[in-house]
Amino acid sequence: MSSDISGQTIIVVGGAGYIGSHVCKALQASGAVPVTFDNLSSGHEHAVKYGPLIKVDLRDKAAILTSCGDYKDASAVVHLASSIEVGLGETDPAGFYNNNVIGAFHLLEAMRETGLNNLIFSSTCATYGDTDQMPLMEDQTQKPFSVYGKTKLAIEHMIQSYHKAYDLKYLTLRYFNAAGADESGEIGEEHDPETHLIPIALAAAAGLRAKMKLFGTDYDTPDGTCIRDYIHVNDIAQAHILGLSKFGQGLKAAEVNIGSGEGISNLEILKLIADVTGSSVPYDAAPRRNGDLTRLYADPGLAKELLGFTAQYSDPKTIIASAWNFHKRVWGL
Ligand code: UDP
């Protein structure tokens, strides 16, 4: 398919990961060439199918500079590589700041030295913190609760400073809960260890794990469980395609929520999983998980206005069915 970005080379840092592989597939479908930079610490070589793979670690400043130099004619950099497990961040802040913040600093410096000047950065709704003001708008105060959210906010600030001082053009996308898988079933969510609700609940429904833990049943929500906004990974990928085309149309700097705009509770997700798989999800009520916020869902208005983005595949049942399709293949069911 030809598009505004057809023929462009795009560096995708973290292209071997869950969201990164879907972004690379969407880039290839748009006629662009995705070049994956990844250290394969959590990403998978088998998920890099849509363009070349450069093995490089963001913590290695000299190596990232060399790699950016090799691709200095790329039109943009998409930065998705980071440590993401909220619980782990609470016990290993050093690892999170090193990988996320220092890594992003090395990338920004390498971009500055090599003249790469357009950046899409994956941020998160976890940068907002606990608030009753839902849906979340982009100008909401950012007071992240988790170490993970704090590292992402630190990077947002660094990028804003580079824009002001060095004229870096950027689009920060604050994702809500990425979920689902490409309809081909060839790529999907494969974290190790897996900490996310939908793949864990699917494994429990499939009988591949005994009982899952439902973290927190005493939240101030209608059924006592947390509320999240699930956005299909292919919708997220599409937001990147739209964002990249905006650089050619004069985009300079923006922070934009990428969510469906709909909140759904953890228990409602478990019910939908039972509908889709035909098996109920065995679970035990467990204490709240450190770092978790009560409710998070997006106001998707700015994404529509600025990028022309609306979620297409993010009905929760569609998301779960696509994830189930992928996991059935991976699990040999
Ligand atoms: N969750 C749960 N059990 C699990 C994994 C997650 O109850 O085994 C809950 C988690 O506490 C949160 C929601 O599911 O309330 C979504 O968590 P997830 O890790 O999928 O995404 P996050 O919102 O942390 O980015």
XYZ file of C-alpha atoms and ligand atoms in Angstrom:
358
model
C 0.000 0.000 0.000
C 1.426 3.394 -0.874
C 1.155 6.130 1.784
C 2.717 9.396 2.911
C 5.589 7.429 4.402
C 6.081 5.044 1.500
C 9.776 4.535 0.769
C 10.908 6.017 4.074
C 13.333 4.223 6.373
C 12.151 4.305 9.981
C 14.338 3.206 12.909
C 12.236 1.245 15.404
C 14.030 0.958 18.747
C 12.442 -2.047 20.422
C 11.105 -3.404 17.126
C 11.451 -7.008 18.332
C 9.001 -6.419 21.171
C 5.260 -6.786 21.385
C 4.210 -3.324 20.232
C 7.355 -2.831 18.161
C 6.729 -5.874 15.971
C 3.200 -4.689 15.211
C 4.532 -1.205 14.392
C 7.102 -2.779 12.038
C 4.405 -4.806 10.306
C 2.256 -1.686 9.834
C 5.277 0.233 8.511
C 5.994 -2.451 5.936
C 2.314 -2.446 4.920
C 2.610 1.341 4.413
C 5.582 0.894 2.091
C 8.194 2.011 4.624
C 11.300 0.081 5.691
C 11.416 -0.579 9.451
C 14.941 -1.023 10.810
C 14.770 -2.651 14.233
C 17.297 -1.674 16.898
C 16.915 -4.147 19.756
C 19.070 -5.871 22.369
C 16.681 -8.865 22.366
C 16.577 -8.809 26.171
C 12.803 -9.096 26.113
C 12.025 -8.936 22.396
C 12.201 -11.926 20.050
C 14.311 -12.373 16.953
C 11.462 -14.369 15.384
C 9.216 -11.289 15.650
C 11.551 -9.233 13.421
C 10.040 -10.165 10.055
C 9.480 -6.876 8.310
C 12.935 -5.347 7.963
C 16.526 -5.688 9.185
C 17.550 -6.266 12.802
C 20.469 -4.390 14.346
C 21.418 -5.864 17.709
C 22.249 -2.908 19.912
C 21.736 -2.022 23.567
C 20.628 1.503 24.477
C 22.796 1.403 27.587
C 25.853 1.238 25.293
C 26.236 4.866 24.251
C 28.980 4.271 21.676
C 27.100 1.402 20.029
C 23.854 3.333 19.697
C 25.766 6.264 18.192
C 27.347 3.969 15.602
C 23.981 2.392 14.738
C 22.253 5.773 14.376
C 25.183 6.916 12.207
C 24.674 3.896 9.951
C 21.033 4.915 9.437
C 21.367 8.690 9.640
C 19.269 9.084 6.483
C 16.217 7.544 8.181
C 13.158 9.796 8.267
C 12.330 9.180 11.906
C 13.007 7.154 15.021
C 10.257 5.324 16.901
C 11.394 4.585 20.462
C 9.548 1.749 22.173
C 12.306 -0.038 24.081
C 11.935 -0.011 27.837
C 11.432 -1.960 31.012
C 7.672 -2.097 31.496
C 6.681 -4.320 34.399
C 5.123 -2.050 36.987
C 5.770 -4.420 39.915
C 9.420 -5.006 38.989
C 10.065 -1.264 38.811
C 9.133 -0.941 42.476
C 11.858 -3.408 43.515
C 14.458 -2.553 40.861
C 14.346 1.213 40.316
C 18.065 1.248 39.456
C 17.487 -1.116 36.540
C 14.487 0.890 35.378
C 16.232 4.276 35.480
C 19.299 2.821 33.797
C 17.453 1.054 30.991
C 14.696 3.608 30.444
C 16.089 7.040 31.304
C 19.811 6.584 30.618
C 18.939 4.531 27.529
C 16.686 7.298 26.195
C 19.373 9.882 26.909
C 21.892 7.881 24.861
C 19.397 7.629 22.024
C 18.614 11.354 22.071
C 22.309 12.181 22.082
C 22.972 9.788 19.195
C 20.084 11.356 17.266
C 21.441 14.848 17.936
C 24.942 13.922 16.786
C 23.751 12.185 13.628
C 21.068 14.704 12.646
C 18.090 12.375 13.178
C 15.460 14.900 14.133
C 12.012 13.250 14.228
C 11.011 11.058 17.172
C 7.919 9.134 18.199
C 8.197 8.118 21.849
C 6.094 5.468 23.600
C 4.927 6.883 26.864
C 2.124 5.719 29.086
C -1.043 6.656 30.911
C 0.902 5.629 34.037
C 2.557 9.077 33.893
C -0.687 10.711 35.079
C -0.977 9.144 38.530
C -4.063 8.565 40.658
C -6.864 10.989 39.951
C -10.643 10.962 39.819
C -10.629 13.152 36.752
C -11.631 10.667 34.093
C -11.359 10.460 31.168
C -7.734 11.537 31.218
C -6.847 14.491 29.057
C -3.318 15.300 28.006
C -3.119 18.462 30.101
C -3.981 16.565 33.282
C -1.309 16.983 35.984
C 1.292 14.234 35.722
C 2.152 12.767 39.116
C 3.163 9.178 38.408
C 2.683 6.663 41.173
C 4.979 3.881 39.937
C 8.697 3.869 39.212
C 7.768 2.796 35.682
C 5.571 5.893 35.247
C 8.268 8.096 36.762
C 10.898 6.900 34.297
C 8.547 7.528 31.363
C 7.735 11.027 32.625
C 11.444 11.800 33.038
C 11.933 10.858 29.384
C 8.960 12.988 28.316
C 10.615 15.956 30.044
C 13.988 15.221 28.456
C 12.386 15.128 25.006
C 10.597 18.440 25.637
C 13.924 20.025 26.624
C 15.611 18.701 23.467
C 12.772 20.172 21.431
C 13.207 23.591 23.044
C 16.974 23.702 22.901
C 17.829 21.644 19.811
C 14.597 21.747 17.785
C 13.944 17.994 18.007
C 10.516 17.276 16.466
C 8.573 14.777 18.525
C 5.316 13.020 19.111
C 4.888 11.403 22.511
C 2.150 8.776 22.493
C 0.743 7.941 25.911
C -0.577 4.441 25.457
C -3.278 3.028 27.632
C -3.348 -0.791 27.995
C -1.917 -2.396 24.873
C -3.554 -5.762 24.212
C -4.581 -8.162 21.446
C -2.577 -9.494 18.532
C -2.336 -9.179 14.784
C -5.112 -11.139 13.060
C -2.518 -13.268 11.223
C -1.576 -14.813 14.572
C 2.101 -14.538 13.564
C 3.007 -11.916 16.179
C 1.543 -11.166 19.606
C 2.233 -10.668 23.282
C 5.094 -12.907 24.470
C 6.530 -11.420 27.636
C 8.675 -13.565 29.889
C 7.708 -13.448 32.666
C 4.192 -12.425 31.655
C 2.598 -9.937 34.045
C -0.343 -8.625 32.027
C -3.940 -9.446 32.780
C -5.237 -10.733 29.435
C -2.475 -13.253 28.548
C -2.352 -14.499 32.147
C -6.127 -14.954 32.267
C -6.119 -16.696 28.873
C -3.470 -19.129 30.141
C -5.551 -19.791 33.254
C -8.696 -20.369 31.148
C -6.728 -22.749 28.918
C -5.625 -24.745 31.974
C -1.958 -23.848 31.400
C -1.622 -22.300 34.841
C -3.450 -23.272 37.992
C -5.195 -20.200 39.341
C -4.427 -16.603 38.599
C -4.371 -13.859 41.195
C -6.841 -11.043 40.856
C -4.982 -8.147 42.427
C -7.290 -5.974 44.510
C -11.038 -6.523 44.887
C -11.615 -3.610 47.270
C -11.082 -0.680 44.906
C -13.635 2.088 44.783
C -15.201 0.841 41.529
C -18.585 -0.830 40.843
C -17.214 -4.403 41.173
C -14.202 -3.554 43.365
C -11.576 -4.285 40.677
C -9.377 -1.857 38.750
C -10.583 -0.230 35.546
C -8.387 0.021 32.456
C -8.691 1.205 28.851
C -7.554 -1.575 26.482
C -6.322 -0.539 23.085
C -5.617 -3.064 20.343
C -1.937 -3.244 19.457
C -2.789 -2.755 15.782
C -4.623 0.459 16.658
C -1.470 1.596 18.456
C 0.568 0.665 15.385
C -1.782 2.707 13.203
C -1.348 5.733 15.473
C 2.384 5.552 14.705
C 1.755 5.490 10.956
C -0.507 8.538 11.241
C 2.020 10.276 13.488
C 4.938 9.642 11.150
C 3.051 11.161 8.227
C 2.464 14.287 10.348
C 6.193 15.036 10.525
C 6.024 15.662 6.781
C 3.118 18.019 7.413
C 4.902 20.220 9.924
C 4.288 18.480 13.264
C 6.734 19.933 15.784
C 5.846 18.699 19.260
C 2.872 16.964 20.844
C 1.790 14.646 23.628
C -1.221 12.539 22.703
C -3.237 9.830 24.482
C -3.713 6.593 22.575
C -6.651 4.785 24.115
C -10.102 3.569 23.186
C -11.808 5.978 25.569
C -13.669 3.108 27.275
C -12.889 1.750 30.734
C -13.494 -1.891 31.633
C -12.892 -3.655 34.955
C -10.610 -6.625 35.564
C -13.606 -8.811 36.452
C -15.419 -7.800 33.257
C -12.320 -8.838 31.316
C -12.343 -12.252 33.006
C -16.023 -12.692 32.039
C -15.284 -11.832 28.399
C -12.396 -14.291 28.412
C -14.795 -17.003 29.557
C -17.148 -16.054 26.678
C -14.380 -16.124 24.066
C -12.597 -19.277 25.227
C -15.629 -21.181 26.491
C -13.805 -21.806 29.814
C -14.111 -19.804 32.996
C -10.972 -18.205 34.411
C -9.920 -19.775 37.732
C -8.724 -17.043 40.100
C -8.101 -16.155 43.712
C -8.774 -12.689 45.080
C -5.367 -11.297 46.091
C -4.121 -8.089 47.746
C -3.587 -5.001 45.648
C -0.431 -4.972 43.511
C 2.115 -2.237 44.286
C 2.044 0.621 41.812
C -1.490 -0.070 40.479
C -3.916 2.805 40.007
C -7.682 2.474 40.540
C -8.924 3.588 37.147
C -7.387 4.803 33.915
C -9.132 5.604 30.681
C -8.410 8.081 27.966
C -10.063 11.044 26.428
C -9.196 10.144 22.823
C -10.237 13.563 21.445
C -6.786 15.022 20.795
C -5.617 11.882 18.961
C -8.571 12.291 16.643
C -8.069 16.008 16.169
C -4.306 15.976 15.703
C -3.657 12.599 14.072
C -7.055 11.675 12.644
C -6.831 8.578 14.871
C -9.796 6.536 16.047
C -9.515 3.024 17.435
C -10.829 0.422 14.973
C -10.151 -2.907 16.676
C -10.418 -2.027 20.349
C -13.766 -3.471 21.318
C -12.652 -5.622 24.334
C -14.127 -8.815 22.893
C -12.321 -8.287 19.577
C -9.095 -7.671 21.482
C -9.484 -10.847 23.537
C -10.450 -12.954 20.502
C -7.334 -11.781 18.637
C -5.098 -12.521 21.647
C -6.716 -15.959 21.990
C -6.103 -16.652 18.290
C -2.399 -15.880 18.768
C -1.967 -17.783 22.018
C -3.759 -20.858 20.719
C -1.101 -21.076 18.009
C 1.824 -20.417 20.362
C 0.504 -22.830 22.991
C -0.314 -25.495 20.391
C -4.021 -25.632 21.308
N -3.862 -7.973 37.126
C -4.332 -9.001 37.948
N -3.687 -10.204 37.910
C -2.612 -10.448 37.106
C -2.150 -9.398 36.267
C -2.795 -8.176 36.306
O -5.285 -8.817 38.707
O -2.080 -11.557 37.152
C -4.517 -6.661 37.192
C -3.579 -5.543 37.606
O -3.439 -5.500 39.010
C -4.299 -4.331 37.014
C -4.915 -4.877 35.734
O -4.945 -6.307 35.902
O -5.349 -3.934 37.888
C -4.109 -4.561 34.495
O -2.759 -4.920 34.757
P -1.702 -5.119 33.595
O -0.428 -5.601 34.236
O -2.288 -5.975 32.527
O -1.505 -3.672 32.966
P -1.124 -2.259 33.674
O -2.429 -1.554 33.879
O -0.378 -2.543 34.928
O -0.287 -1.595 32.645
